[in-house]
Coordinates of C-alpha atoms in Angstrom, one line a residue:
K1 CA -2.1 8.4 -12.2
G2 CA -0.4 7.9 -8.8
A3 CA -0.6 4.1 -9.1
F4 CA 0.9 4.2 -12.5
L5 CA 3.9 6.2 -11.3
L6 CA 4.5 3.9 -8.3
L7 CA 4.1 0.7 -10.3
A8 CA 7.7 0.8 -11.6
S9 CA 9.2 1.2 -8.1
L10 CA 7.3 -1.7 -6.6
P11 CA 9.6 -4.2 -4.8
G12 CA 9.4 -7.8 -5.7
A13 CA 6.3 -9.3 -4.1
K14 CA 4.0 -12.2 -4.6
E15 CA 0.8 -10.4 -3.7
L16 CA -0.4 -6.8 -3.4
L17 CA -3.2 -5.8 -1.0
G18 CA -5.3 -2.8 -2.1
N19 CA -8.6 -1.2 -1.5
K20 CA -11.4 -0.8 -4.0
G21 CA -9.9 2.4 -5.3
Y22 CA -7.2 0.3 -7.1
D23 CA -9.7 -2.0 -8.8
S24 CA -9.1 -1.4 -12.5
D25 CA -8.3 -3.7 -15.4
W26 CA -5.1 -1.9 -16.4
F27 CA -3.7 -2.1 -12.9
R28 CA -4.5 -5.8 -12.5
E29 CA -2.9 -6.5 -15.9
A30 CA 0.2 -4.5 -15.0
L31 CA 0.5 -6.5 -11.7
A32 CA 0.1 -9.8 -13.6
E33 CA 2.9 -8.8 -16.0
R34 CA 5.2 -8.4 -13.0
G35 CA 4.1 -11.7 -11.5
I36 CA 2.2 -10.1 -8.6
T37 CA -1.2 -11.5 -7.6
P38 CA -3.7 -8.6 -6.8
C39 CA -5.8 -9.0 -3.7
I40 CA -8.2 -6.2 -4.4
P41 CA -11.9 -6.4 -3.8
P42 CA -14.0 -5.5 -6.9
R43 CA -16.2 -2.4 -6.9
S44 CA -19.9 -3.2 -6.4
N45 CA -20.8 -1.6 -9.8
R46 CA -18.3 -3.7 -11.8
K47 CA -19.8 -5.8 -14.6
V48 CA -17.2 -8.6 -14.2
Q49 CA -16.6 -9.3 -10.5
H50 CA -13.0 -10.6 -9.9
D51 CA -12.2 -13.1 -7.2
Y52 CA -9.8 -12.2 -4.4
D53 CA -8.5 -13.9 -1.3
K54 CA -10.8 -12.6 1.5
T55 CA -8.7 -14.2 4.2
L56 CA -5.6 -12.3 3.1
Y57 CA -7.6 -9.1 2.6
R58 CA -8.7 -9.2 6.3
Q59 CA -5.0 -8.8 7.2
R60 CA -4.9 -5.4 5.5
H61 CA -5.8 -3.7 8.9
K62 CA -2.2 -4.4 10.0
I63 CA -0.9 -2.2 7.3
E64 CA -3.4 0.5 8.2
N65 CA -2.4 0.3 11.9
V66 CA 1.3 0.9 10.9
F67 CA 0.4 4.1 9.0
G68 CA -1.8 5.2 11.9
R69 CA 1.1 4.9 14.3
L70 CA 3.4 6.7 12.0
K71 CA 1.0 9.6 11.6
D72 CA 1.1 10.1 15.3
W73 CA 4.5 11.6 14.7
R74 CA 3.9 15.2 13.5
R75 CA 7.1 15.4 11.5
V76 CA 6.0 12.3 9.5
A77 CA 2.4 13.3 9.1
T78 CA 3.0 16.8 7.8
R79 CA 6.3 15.9 6.0
Y80 CA 8.5 18.6 7.4
D81 CA 11.6 17.3 5.5
R82 CA 12.2 18.4 1.9
C83 CA 14.7 15.7 1.1
A84 CA 13.3 12.2 0.5
H85 CA 16.3 10.6 2.2
T86 CA 15.7 12.7 5.4
F87 CA 12.0 11.9 5.3
M88 CA 12.7 8.2 5.0
S89 CA 15.1 8.5 8.0
A90 CA 12.4 10.1 10.0
I91 CA 10.0 7.3 9.1
C92 CA 12.6 4.7 10.2
I93 CA 13.1 6.4 13.5
A94 CA 9.4 6.8 14.1
A95 CA 8.7 3.1 13.3
T96 CA 11.6 2.0 15.5
I97 CA 10.3 3.9 18.5
A98 CA 6.6 3.1 17.8
Y99 CA 7.3 -0.6 17.8
W100 CA 10.0 -0.7 20.5
S101 CA 9.0 -3.5 22.9

């Protein structure tokens, strides 16, 4: 249900990285309709095992690291802000400070 709601708001992309939780036929078809190549490993109990780019999937840890750093900020992790715009501003500030080099 959550993936279906977010599908319409996806930005233009060539590929989408996802974990095994997003491995479903309808989701793969919806991505293909938008011209997005799914990079989602198939579940082990799937009858038809789909191919995916294993090299690209290994880069997924970088995305997980970003979310891990953002969750160090209590305001972002617990979502103190009611307004989506204010919450996005807090994420931008946290990301800027977390990656300040």
